[in-house]
Amino acid sequence: MIDVKDIIKPENLVFKKSKVLTDTPMHYCPGCSHGVVHNLIAEVIEEMEIQETTIGVAPVGCSVFAYNYIDIDWHEAAHGRAPAVATGIKRLMPDKFVFTYQGDGDLAAIGTAETIHACNRGENITIVFINNGIYGMTGGQMAPTTLEGMVASTCPSGRDHARDGYPIKMSDLVAQLPGTCYVTRQAVHTAGAVRKAKKAIRKAFENQKRKKGVSLVEVVSTCNSGWKMSPVDANNWMAENMFPFYPLGDLKDE
Amino acid sequence: MKGNEAIAEAAIRYGVDGYFGYPITPQSEVMETLMAMRPWETTGMVVLQAESEVASINMLYGGAGSGKRVMTSSSSPGISLMQEGISYIAGAELPCVIVNVVRGGPGLGTIQPSQSDYFQAVKGGGHGDYKLIVLAPSSVQEMADFVGLAFDLAFKYRNPAMILSDGVIGQMMEKVELDEYRPRWTDEEIIEKNPWAATGKKPVRGQNIMTSLHIQAVDQENVNRRLQAKYKEMQEKEVRYETFMCDDAEYLIVAFGSAARISKKSVELAREKGIKVGLLRPITLFPFPYKEIGSYADQIKGILVPEMNAGQMIEDVKLAVNGKVDVEHYGRMGGMIFSPDEVENALEELIIGG
Ligand SMILES: Cc1ncc(C[n+]2csc(CCOP(=O)(O)OP(=O)(O)O)c2C)c(N)n1
Ligand code: SF4
Ligand SMILES: [Mg+2]
C-alpha cells in the first residue's frame, strides 16, 4: 500500500497551501464546496496582501467555524445577521476589507432583511454566498433555495411549491438594487470553474477600494451529505439540476 | 432639554463612535437629534438608521467587536427584538450601550411611560446565563451623565450596559449641564486600550475572534464561569444607589427611575405628617443594592416598593431583606403614572396600617 508520506514530496507538489489558511484540519465533509471556497478567499487575501486589514464575518451554518481556517480577524454573527454586523464594522472602519461568508439558509431565509438592506444601502462590503440548496449544518432540511421536486428532510417527497413556496434567486433580486455593483454566480466543481470563481472573489474584494457598493459572489455548491449523494454524483447532479435554475455568470458588473 | 435629546448630546460629547437605531416612540428624538446635529462632520461619529432593531443591535455587535464605542436606543418592543443580539454581545463579551426608554406592554402596548421591562433588563432578557449592567436615571441630567458612565462600565467589564429609562424621563424637559467635548479614540488608542478587538490581524498577535460559540461543553462552562465571576465582581464593586432621609427612617420606600422621583415628593408629604419615612433609590439595577437595602432591615418596620408595573423590582427588594421586613408593592400599569399623594396613601394603607 502507498503511504501518504511517499506522495507528499516537494517534486509532487503542484499547489502550495495559502499562508492565510491556518493548519487546523477542516471539518467539512469530503466533497463539500465550503473548503474550496475558503481556500480561494485565503489565496485572494494573500495575493492582495490584505491579511492585516481584512475582517471576516462568519455565519451560522456549516461554515460557522470559518474563522478556524482563514487566518484573519473575525466576527461570528448570529444566524442571518452577518450583513448587519459587517455594516457596523465597515461604517466604523471604512479602510478595512470586510466580507461576509454565508449559506443559503443564512442569507436567503433568516437573514433576508439584513441581506437586502445591506445591499440596498450600498455598503462597501463583499458577500460570499454558498448556495447548496439545503440546510447542511442542521442535517439536510429544505432551504429557501431548494429546487422544486428536490428532496430534503422537511420535504421528503420533494419541494412542492403549493406547500413550500418557490426556490428564491437571491442574486437576481439583489442585482436589481442600485446599491450592488457586482453580482455574479460561480461554481467550484471543476478546475476551470475554480479559477473563474477565484477571479470573481478577487474582483469582489478589489471593488471595496472603489467604494461602489456591495459585491456579491454566489457559489452554486454541493452538499453531498445533505443531498445524500457521493461527491461525484453531487457534482453531476448540481450541473444537471442546479445550473439550469441558477445559471452561472455575471448578473451585474458596474 | 428633553431626556432623549440629552442622551444624543451626551453621546457626541463623550466621543461615541457610532449610533445605530430604528425609530420608535417615545425615544425617536435620540436619533432625530443626532441626525440634526450631524456629528459625522465634527467628531466623526457615525449615525445610521437601520432597517430594524435586529439589524441595529447587530451593527452594534460589529462596531463593538471593532473596539469602538457604539450605542443604540429603542423602546420596549424594539428592545425585545434586540434580545438575540444582546445575548450574542454578552456571550462574546463586547462592550456597548443600549438605551431602553420603556413604554407599557405587553405587545405593542401603549406609547405611554412604564417600568414594565425591569425583569427583561436585569434578569438577562435573551437566552443563556448572562447579565447586563443596568443604570436607571431619574432625571434628564442623569440621562446625560449615564451615557459616559455606561460606556466606562461597559469597557471596564467588556459587557453590554443598558440605560433603563422610561417615557417620563425621555420626554421631560430639564436644565442639564453637559460635559466638554472629548475626542474619539484614535485607531492607535483603540488597539492599545482594546487589544482584544478585531481591528485586523497583526503579526505580533494571533487572531482576534469575536464569538459566543463554544461547541465543547467544558469550554462553554469555563466561559460561563468567567461571566459569573465578572458579574460577582460587579456586584461587589459597582453598586450605586442614593438615599433620601433614611437615617432616622422607620419606613422605607424603595423605587427606581421616574417612580423614585415621584416617591421623593411622597416622602416629603409623609414627613409633613410626622411619618418617618426615607427613600432608597437603586441607581444600578444590576448590580442591585441587596446588601445596602438589607442593612436597613433591623431599623425599619416596612418597605413600600412603588413601581409603574405589576411588581417586578419588589422581588429583588424581598430578596434583600430576606423575610425580615414586610415588603409591599404599589403599582400603576399600562402607561398610568401615580402621583406623590397616591404613593403616600399607599404607604399609610399598605405598610403603616397593614
Ligand atoms: C436563530 C436560529 N435559528 C436556527 C438555527 C439552527 N440552524 C443552524 S445552521 C442552520 C441552517 C444553515 O443552513 P445554510 O445557511 O444553508 O448553511 P449550510 O450549513 O448549508 O452551509 C439552522 C437552521 C440557529 N442556529 N439559530
Ligand atoms: S453537511 Fe453539506 S455543507 Fe455541511 S460540510 Fe457536509 S457537505 Fe458541506
Ligand atoms: Mg445551505
XYZ file of C-alpha atoms and ligand atoms in Angstrom:
643
model
C 0.000 0.000 0.000
C 1.226 3.529 -0.718
C 1.785 5.701 2.314
C 0.595 9.290 2.026
C 4.042 10.397 3.143
C 5.503 8.881 -0.006
C 3.222 11.039 -2.112
C 3.765 14.322 -0.304
C 7.199 15.170 -1.668
C 8.415 18.533 -2.938
C 8.647 17.230 -6.515
C 4.992 16.183 -6.430
C 3.674 19.477 -5.085
C 1.646 21.386 -7.637
C -0.203 23.733 -5.276
C 1.028 25.442 -2.148
C -1.273 25.951 0.815
C -2.018 29.637 1.184
C -0.247 31.305 4.103
C -3.599 32.794 5.048
C -5.000 29.327 5.791
C -4.358 28.011 9.302
C -3.112 24.472 9.907
C -6.411 23.433 11.514
C -7.910 20.451 9.652
C -11.236 21.437 8.101
C -14.314 19.719 9.493
C -16.202 19.704 6.184
C -17.463 16.506 4.591
C -15.285 15.215 1.750
C -16.520 16.772 -1.479
C -18.030 19.816 0.201
C -17.641 23.139 -1.616
C -17.026 25.152 1.570
C -13.372 24.136 1.879
C -12.591 25.025 -1.736
C -14.128 28.472 -1.377
C -12.266 29.080 1.909
C -9.079 28.312 0.066
C -9.907 30.778 -2.698
C -10.650 33.544 -0.218
C -7.384 32.856 1.597
C -5.460 32.984 -1.688
C -7.086 36.260 -2.694
C -6.300 37.805 0.692
C -2.716 36.618 0.404
C -2.284 37.872 -3.152
C -3.817 41.251 -2.350
C -1.633 41.462 0.794
C -4.599 42.411 2.934
C -4.344 39.844 5.739
C -3.796 42.622 8.288
C -6.668 44.739 7.059
C -9.380 42.177 6.345
C -12.187 41.370 8.771
C -14.428 38.384 8.075
C -17.938 37.792 9.343
C -18.805 34.116 9.729
C -22.403 32.858 9.537
C -24.362 30.188 11.350
C -24.285 27.149 9.106
C -21.672 24.555 8.260
C -19.124 27.341 7.823
C -19.706 28.661 11.347
C -16.065 27.796 12.087
C -14.661 29.589 9.029
C -12.591 31.592 11.498
C -10.673 28.470 12.452
C -9.380 28.146 8.900
C -8.780 31.610 7.457
C -6.099 33.342 9.474
C -7.534 36.833 9.901
C -9.659 38.660 12.495
C -13.296 37.569 12.512
C -16.726 38.125 13.959
C -19.073 35.190 14.388
C -22.554 36.561 13.681
C -25.947 35.228 14.743
C -27.846 33.246 12.074
C -28.547 35.601 9.166
C -27.177 38.762 10.763
C -23.769 38.864 9.085
C -24.586 41.744 6.687
C -25.685 43.927 9.635
C -22.543 43.022 11.586
C -20.442 43.784 8.510
C -22.253 47.121 8.150
C -21.258 48.070 11.696
C -17.636 47.102 11.070
C -17.308 48.792 7.688
C -19.049 52.014 8.697
C -16.682 52.387 11.636
C -13.547 51.157 9.859
C -14.106 52.164 6.216
C -10.488 51.432 5.271
C -10.678 47.741 6.171
C -11.742 44.999 3.785
C -14.907 43.488 5.223
C -16.650 40.389 3.918
C -19.421 38.069 4.993
C -19.450 34.372 4.236
C -22.993 32.979 4.284
C -25.003 29.912 3.406
C -28.341 29.998 1.614
C -30.380 29.494 4.777
C -28.395 32.226 6.466
C -28.514 34.726 3.611
C -31.809 33.944 1.885
C -34.136 32.877 4.723
C -33.486 34.127 8.241
C -31.209 36.935 7.062
C -33.196 38.137 4.048
C -33.864 41.560 5.532
C -30.250 42.114 6.577
C -29.039 40.997 3.133
C -31.453 43.114 1.106
C -30.906 46.229 3.186
C -27.123 45.988 3.314
C -27.266 45.655 -0.486
C -29.753 48.483 -0.774
C -27.647 50.829 1.340
C -24.706 50.027 -0.890
C -22.415 49.018 1.944
C -18.863 48.707 0.630
C -18.538 45.056 1.545
C -18.107 41.690 -0.157
C -20.650 38.929 0.326
C -19.670 35.337 -0.453
C -22.852 33.307 -0.742
C -22.641 29.494 -0.655
C -25.826 28.224 -2.275
C -26.052 24.466 -1.752
C -29.841 24.389 -1.883
C -30.138 22.925 1.585
C -29.544 23.407 5.295
C -26.307 21.462 5.613
C -25.496 22.059 9.230
C -28.794 21.029 10.738
C -28.964 17.830 8.723
C -30.454 18.492 5.301
C -33.706 20.390 5.773
C -35.348 22.402 2.994
C -33.738 25.765 2.267
C -35.341 28.752 0.512
C -33.153 27.765 -2.451
C -34.158 24.087 -2.555
C -35.276 23.273 -6.104
C -38.856 22.228 -6.864
C -39.134 18.487 -6.545
C -35.806 18.284 -4.692
C -35.905 16.050 -1.625
C -34.917 17.336 1.803
C -35.680 16.055 5.292
C -38.519 18.561 5.745
C -39.886 17.928 2.237
C -39.283 14.181 1.978
C -41.480 13.830 -1.084
C -39.812 16.755 -2.812
C -40.358 20.508 -2.622
C -43.902 21.320 -3.677
C -44.471 24.997 -4.401
C -48.129 24.767 -3.380
C -46.991 23.943 0.148
C -43.391 25.118 0.327
C -43.235 28.104 -1.997
C -40.716 28.547 -4.789
C -36.927 28.495 -4.742
C -35.627 32.027 -4.416
C -32.971 33.580 -6.654
C -31.330 35.982 -4.247
C -28.596 37.093 -6.621
C -31.191 38.094 -9.216
C -33.058 40.006 -6.528
C -30.109 41.987 -5.208
C -28.762 42.633 -8.708
C -31.875 44.835 -9.132
C -30.742 47.122 -6.328
C -28.653 50.198 -7.143
C -26.568 49.509 -4.026
C -24.869 46.479 -5.572
C -22.038 46.973 -8.069
C -21.082 43.397 -8.842
C -23.262 40.289 -8.636
C -22.018 37.042 -10.083
C -22.867 33.346 -9.895
C -19.990 30.865 -9.878
C -19.247 27.232 -9.016
C -16.194 25.261 -7.894
C -16.876 21.791 -9.316
C -14.086 21.768 -11.933
C -10.598 23.232 -12.110
C -11.804 25.754 -14.669
C -14.730 26.787 -12.517
C -12.437 27.188 -9.516
C -10.193 29.554 -11.487
C -13.187 31.647 -12.555
C -14.608 31.701 -9.030
C -11.289 32.932 -7.689
C -11.205 35.740 -10.227
C -14.701 36.731 -9.164
C -13.783 36.747 -5.473
C -10.687 38.815 -6.239
C -12.789 41.338 -8.135
C -15.328 41.446 -5.308
C -12.569 42.364 -2.863
C -10.902 44.844 -5.238
C -14.268 46.570 -5.617
C -14.166 47.641 -1.967
C -11.437 50.119 -2.914
C -13.787 51.780 -5.398
C -16.497 52.267 -2.755
C -19.243 51.488 -5.234
C -21.363 49.237 -3.035
C -21.901 45.564 -2.397
C -20.129 42.887 -4.426
C -21.843 39.523 -4.090
C -20.338 36.253 -5.290
C -22.806 33.377 -5.238
C -21.172 29.969 -5.430
C -23.610 27.263 -6.500
C -22.370 24.456 -4.285
C -22.761 20.818 -3.396
C -23.762 19.380 -0.071
C -23.258 15.703 -0.710
C -24.137 14.795 2.874
C -27.369 16.753 2.848
C -28.196 15.609 -0.659
C -27.274 12.042 0.318
C -25.011 11.513 -2.702
C -21.370 10.683 -3.289
C -19.205 13.738 -4.045
C -19.013 12.794 -7.733
C -22.770 12.235 -8.031
C -23.362 15.516 -6.230
C -21.232 17.402 -8.747
C -23.113 15.803 -11.632
C -26.475 16.401 -10.001
C -25.578 20.051 -9.459
C -24.595 20.538 -13.090
C -27.767 18.853 -14.332
C -30.282 20.368 -11.920
C -28.893 23.434 -10.159
C -27.204 25.176 -13.090
C -30.344 25.333 -15.286
C -32.194 27.116 -12.479
C -29.175 29.041 -11.131
C -27.226 29.773 -14.344
C -23.563 30.673 -13.874
C -22.164 34.020 -14.973
C -22.239 37.713 -14.107
C -25.636 39.195 -13.308
C -24.236 42.675 -12.863
C -20.827 44.286 -13.242
C -20.632 48.066 -12.968
C -33.741 69.946 27.042
C -35.605 66.655 26.819
C -34.163 63.471 28.292
C -33.917 61.888 24.865
C -32.056 64.904 23.498
C -29.699 64.793 26.470
C -28.748 61.232 25.516
C -27.851 62.370 21.996
C -25.883 65.434 23.146
C -24.000 63.441 25.752
C -23.135 60.716 23.245
C -21.485 63.154 20.842
C -19.611 64.909 23.636
C -18.400 61.661 25.135
C -16.739 60.671 21.878
C -19.080 57.878 20.858
C -18.073 56.359 17.505
C -21.384 55.069 16.249
C -25.127 55.146 16.836
C -27.390 52.639 15.070
C -31.132 52.762 15.633
C -34.658 52.327 14.396
C -37.473 54.787 15.166
C -39.952 54.010 17.933
C -41.954 56.230 20.276
C -41.162 57.534 22.886
C -37.459 57.811 22.028
C -37.216 58.756 18.356
C -35.758 62.141 19.369
C -32.463 60.437 20.146
C -31.745 59.607 16.504
C -33.532 62.735 15.257
C -31.317 64.918 17.447
C -28.196 63.103 16.288
C -29.162 63.413 12.622
C -29.880 67.135 13.080
C -26.542 67.697 14.831
C -24.554 65.956 12.048
C -21.741 64.730 14.326
C -20.034 62.970 11.391
C -18.948 66.458 10.331
C -17.490 67.341 13.738
C -16.401 64.421 15.903
C -16.640 61.854 13.095
C -19.382 59.891 14.851
C -21.362 57.609 12.526
C -25.170 57.758 12.778
C -27.175 55.209 10.824
C -30.855 54.359 10.631
C -31.072 50.577 10.346
C -33.869 48.534 8.777
C -34.897 47.072 12.132
C -33.812 46.705 15.723
C -32.492 43.266 14.782
C -30.147 44.970 12.347
C -29.203 47.848 14.647
C -28.133 45.582 17.514
C -26.058 43.515 15.083
C -24.440 46.671 13.734
C -23.542 47.333 17.375
C -22.047 43.854 17.583
C -19.810 44.640 14.598
C -18.866 48.060 15.947
C -18.241 46.802 19.483
C -16.075 43.984 18.158
C -14.039 46.629 16.337
C -13.223 48.171 19.728
C -15.371 51.231 19.038
C -17.831 52.942 21.346
C -21.231 52.135 19.886
C -24.758 52.622 21.128
C -28.388 52.273 20.228
C -31.654 53.374 21.738
C -35.148 51.992 21.456
C -38.300 51.326 23.419
C -39.804 48.099 24.703
C -40.988 46.300 21.514
C -37.727 47.222 19.799
C -35.665 46.077 22.771
C -37.471 42.732 22.656
C -36.373 42.382 19.047
C -32.778 43.062 20.078
C -32.591 40.307 22.655
C -30.939 37.809 20.320
C -28.162 40.263 19.521
C -27.756 41.366 23.136
C -27.271 37.743 24.167
C -24.588 37.289 21.474
C -22.850 40.513 22.554
C -22.894 39.425 26.204
C -21.619 35.983 25.181
C -18.827 37.436 23.075
C -18.046 39.811 25.970
C -18.240 43.012 23.986
C -18.958 46.482 25.372
C -21.803 48.636 24.097
C -24.611 50.822 25.397
C -28.320 50.210 24.849
C -30.911 52.747 25.945
C -34.439 51.494 26.643
C -36.984 54.286 27.025
C -39.643 51.953 28.339
C -43.314 52.079 27.322
C -46.191 49.987 28.618
C -46.866 46.490 27.297
C -47.184 43.601 26.645
C -47.262 43.529 22.869
C -47.493 46.797 21.039
C -48.955 48.127 24.274
C -49.041 51.858 24.728
C -46.632 54.646 23.914
C -47.083 55.932 27.473
C -44.301 55.507 30.058
C -43.861 52.359 32.097
C -41.288 50.418 34.090
C -42.502 47.036 32.942
C -39.203 45.961 31.342
C -37.354 45.675 34.665
C -37.260 41.864 34.593
C -36.147 41.802 30.968
C -33.345 44.269 31.708
C -31.937 42.842 34.938
C -32.569 39.112 34.663
C -30.912 38.573 31.288
C -33.626 39.201 28.712
C -32.324 36.952 25.975
C -31.257 33.310 26.154
C -28.414 31.962 28.255
C -26.941 32.893 31.632
C -25.891 36.499 31.240
C -26.418 39.898 32.800
C -26.397 43.459 31.592
C -25.091 46.360 33.611
C -28.312 48.329 34.141
C -28.425 52.019 35.084
C -31.707 53.740 35.961
C -31.691 57.524 35.525
C -34.311 59.591 37.328
C -33.571 62.990 35.815
C -32.588 64.484 32.482
C -29.184 65.264 33.991
C -28.699 61.589 34.707
C -29.783 60.679 31.171
C -26.787 62.714 30.025
C -24.384 61.593 32.773
C -25.149 57.898 32.470
C -24.111 57.726 28.809
C -20.475 58.147 29.817
C -20.852 56.040 32.951
C -22.451 53.241 30.965
C -19.580 53.262 28.446
C -16.962 53.334 31.219
C -18.514 50.317 32.932
C -19.159 48.504 29.647
C -15.496 48.766 28.635
C -14.211 48.075 32.143
C -16.041 44.745 32.213
C -16.396 44.097 28.462
C -20.121 43.737 28.937
C -23.161 45.410 27.382
C -24.692 48.139 29.543
C -28.285 49.303 29.460
C -29.737 52.650 30.458
C -33.247 51.731 31.614
C -35.264 54.887 31.335
C -38.920 55.475 30.588
C -41.165 57.828 28.660
C -41.436 60.220 31.621
C -37.700 60.943 31.718
C -37.255 60.649 27.969
C -39.861 63.333 27.284
C -39.346 65.518 30.356
C -37.612 68.918 29.928
C -34.994 69.990 32.453
C -31.844 72.094 32.616
C -28.764 69.993 32.008
C -25.068 70.590 32.446
C -23.219 68.807 29.688
C -19.608 67.644 29.726
C -16.974 69.183 27.494
C -16.364 67.587 24.100
C -13.870 64.749 24.250
C -12.106 63.478 21.166
C -12.976 59.985 19.937
C -10.347 57.310 20.389
C -7.806 57.179 17.580
C -7.123 53.856 15.827
C -3.861 53.562 17.777
C -5.644 54.190 21.086
C -8.218 51.530 20.249
C -5.516 48.931 19.553
C -3.762 49.877 22.787
C -6.863 50.037 25.011
C -8.777 47.174 23.411
C -6.166 44.641 22.327
C -8.931 42.024 22.062
C -10.765 43.858 19.244
C -10.959 42.624 15.639
C -9.010 45.504 14.124
C -7.108 43.421 11.582
C -4.703 40.619 12.482
C -1.177 41.848 13.113
C 1.941 39.610 13.007
C 2.519 40.340 16.714
C -0.609 38.510 17.815
C -2.944 35.632 16.995
C -6.393 36.040 15.501
C -8.929 38.138 17.371
C -12.262 36.369 17.002
C -15.477 37.869 18.315
C -17.620 34.857 19.066
C -20.052 33.397 21.554
C -19.675 29.878 20.129
C -18.037 27.222 22.321
C -19.133 23.894 20.975
C -17.472 21.783 23.687
C -19.421 21.729 26.944
C -16.290 22.149 29.071
C -15.293 25.239 27.117
C -18.768 26.717 27.398
C -18.825 26.053 31.129
C -15.486 27.807 31.515
C -16.894 30.820 29.687
C -19.981 30.719 31.912
C -17.738 30.597 34.984
C -15.783 33.600 33.755
C -19.010 35.519 33.108
C -20.350 34.684 36.556
C -17.079 35.797 38.170
C -17.393 39.081 36.297
C -20.969 39.603 37.489
C -19.870 38.845 41.047
C -17.138 41.442 40.805
C -19.684 43.980 39.533
C -21.916 43.103 42.485
C -19.017 43.790 44.854
C -17.683 46.967 43.250
C -20.272 48.738 41.161
C -23.453 49.059 43.216
C -24.760 52.601 43.058
C -27.747 53.978 44.944
C -28.987 57.140 46.583
C -30.726 57.654 49.924
C -33.033 60.452 50.988
C -33.990 60.918 54.663
C -33.124 57.342 55.543
C -31.027 57.952 58.684
C -33.907 58.065 61.168
C -36.419 56.234 58.963
C -38.914 53.785 60.414
C -40.285 53.021 56.967
C -38.598 52.818 53.614
C -39.685 53.461 50.067
C -37.509 51.693 47.506
C -38.090 52.954 43.981
C -36.093 53.490 40.783
C -36.161 55.923 37.878
C -39.246 58.079 37.471
C -41.024 56.228 40.309
C -38.205 57.307 42.643
C -38.585 60.888 41.504
C -42.291 60.847 42.348
C -41.643 58.991 45.611
C -39.264 61.686 46.807
C -42.274 64.022 46.955
C -44.245 61.303 48.750
C -41.520 61.147 51.418
C -41.800 64.905 51.918
C -45.602 64.654 52.179
C -45.343 61.854 54.749
C -42.682 63.682 56.734
C -45.023 66.706 56.961
C -47.470 64.341 58.645
C -44.752 63.161 61.042
C -44.224 59.777 59.388
C -40.557 58.856 59.487
C -40.005 57.504 56.015
C -36.943 57.541 53.758
C -36.302 56.793 50.113
C -33.682 54.421 48.807
C -33.184 54.688 45.068
C -31.183 51.956 43.355
C -29.203 53.580 40.535
C -27.664 50.330 39.338
C -30.475 47.795 38.909
C -27.857 45.234 38.095
C -25.794 45.020 40.243
C -28.690 45.532 42.669
C -28.063 47.073 46.122
C -29.108 43.929 48.029
C -26.709 44.449 50.934
C -27.446 48.139 51.197
C -31.213 47.605 51.365
C -30.727 44.613 53.658
C -28.779 46.774 56.101
C -31.984 48.691 56.888
C -33.896 45.521 57.791
C -33.320 45.844 61.541
C -34.033 49.586 61.610
C -37.356 49.714 59.761
C -40.863 48.323 60.080
C -41.856 48.032 56.464
C -40.925 48.772 52.856
C -43.113 50.095 50.068
C -41.965 49.461 46.502
C -43.837 51.777 44.129
C -43.255 50.792 40.517
C -45.023 51.592 37.270
C -45.525 47.909 36.624
C -47.231 44.890 38.193
C -44.450 44.346 40.720
C -41.012 43.461 39.421
C -38.234 45.106 41.416
C -40.148 44.146 44.565
C -38.797 40.614 44.109
C -35.236 41.867 44.491
C -36.174 44.029 47.463
C -37.695 40.954 49.130
C -34.508 39.026 48.449
C -32.556 41.892 50.001
C -34.434 41.793 53.320
C -34.948 38.026 53.203
C -38.292 37.969 55.016
C -37.196 40.175 57.919
C -39.471 43.061 56.975
C -42.873 43.333 55.344
C -42.496 44.467 51.718
C -45.495 45.674 49.709
C -45.843 46.805 46.116
C -47.839 49.753 44.856
C -48.168 49.954 41.116
C -49.877 51.572 38.191
C -49.648 49.950 34.781
C -50.293 50.454 31.112
C -48.766 53.920 30.993
C -50.624 55.317 34.006
C -48.398 57.336 36.337
C -49.002 57.537 40.075
C -48.971 60.850 41.945
C -46.941 61.577 45.104
C -50.231 61.514 47.058
C -51.129 58.084 45.775
C -47.794 56.684 46.890
C -48.052 58.391 50.262
C -51.544 56.959 50.746
C -50.295 53.525 49.764
C -47.574 53.831 52.396
C -50.153 54.602 55.087
C -52.599 51.907 53.979
C -50.338 49.020 52.969
C -47.361 49.474 55.274
C -48.316 51.530 58.327
C -51.936 50.462 58.550
C -51.341 46.960 57.176
C -31.949 31.650 15.297
C -31.500 30.319 14.834
N -32.391 29.501 14.239
C -31.984 28.279 13.819
C -30.696 27.862 13.980
C -30.304 26.471 13.530
N -29.503 26.463 12.306
C -28.174 26.394 12.359
S -27.470 26.370 10.843
C -28.990 26.415 10.090
C -29.116 26.354 8.594
C -27.863 26.641 7.865
O -28.065 26.450 6.508
P -27.254 27.293 5.451
O -27.250 28.721 5.826
O -27.788 26.960 4.126
O -25.742 26.794 5.648
P -25.066 25.406 5.233
O -24.937 24.633 6.504
O -25.951 24.745 4.232
O -23.764 25.803 4.686
C -30.005 26.465 11.019
C -31.423 26.485 10.681
C -29.809 28.755 14.616
N -28.523 28.448 14.846
N -30.225 29.972 15.016
S -23.207 18.918 5.550
Fe -23.070 19.675 3.472
S -22.464 21.823 3.623
Fe -22.036 20.826 5.585
S -19.908 20.183 5.487
Fe -21.140 18.448 4.835
S -21.288 18.654 2.624
Fe -20.586 20.616 3.410
Mg -27.026 25.696 2.696
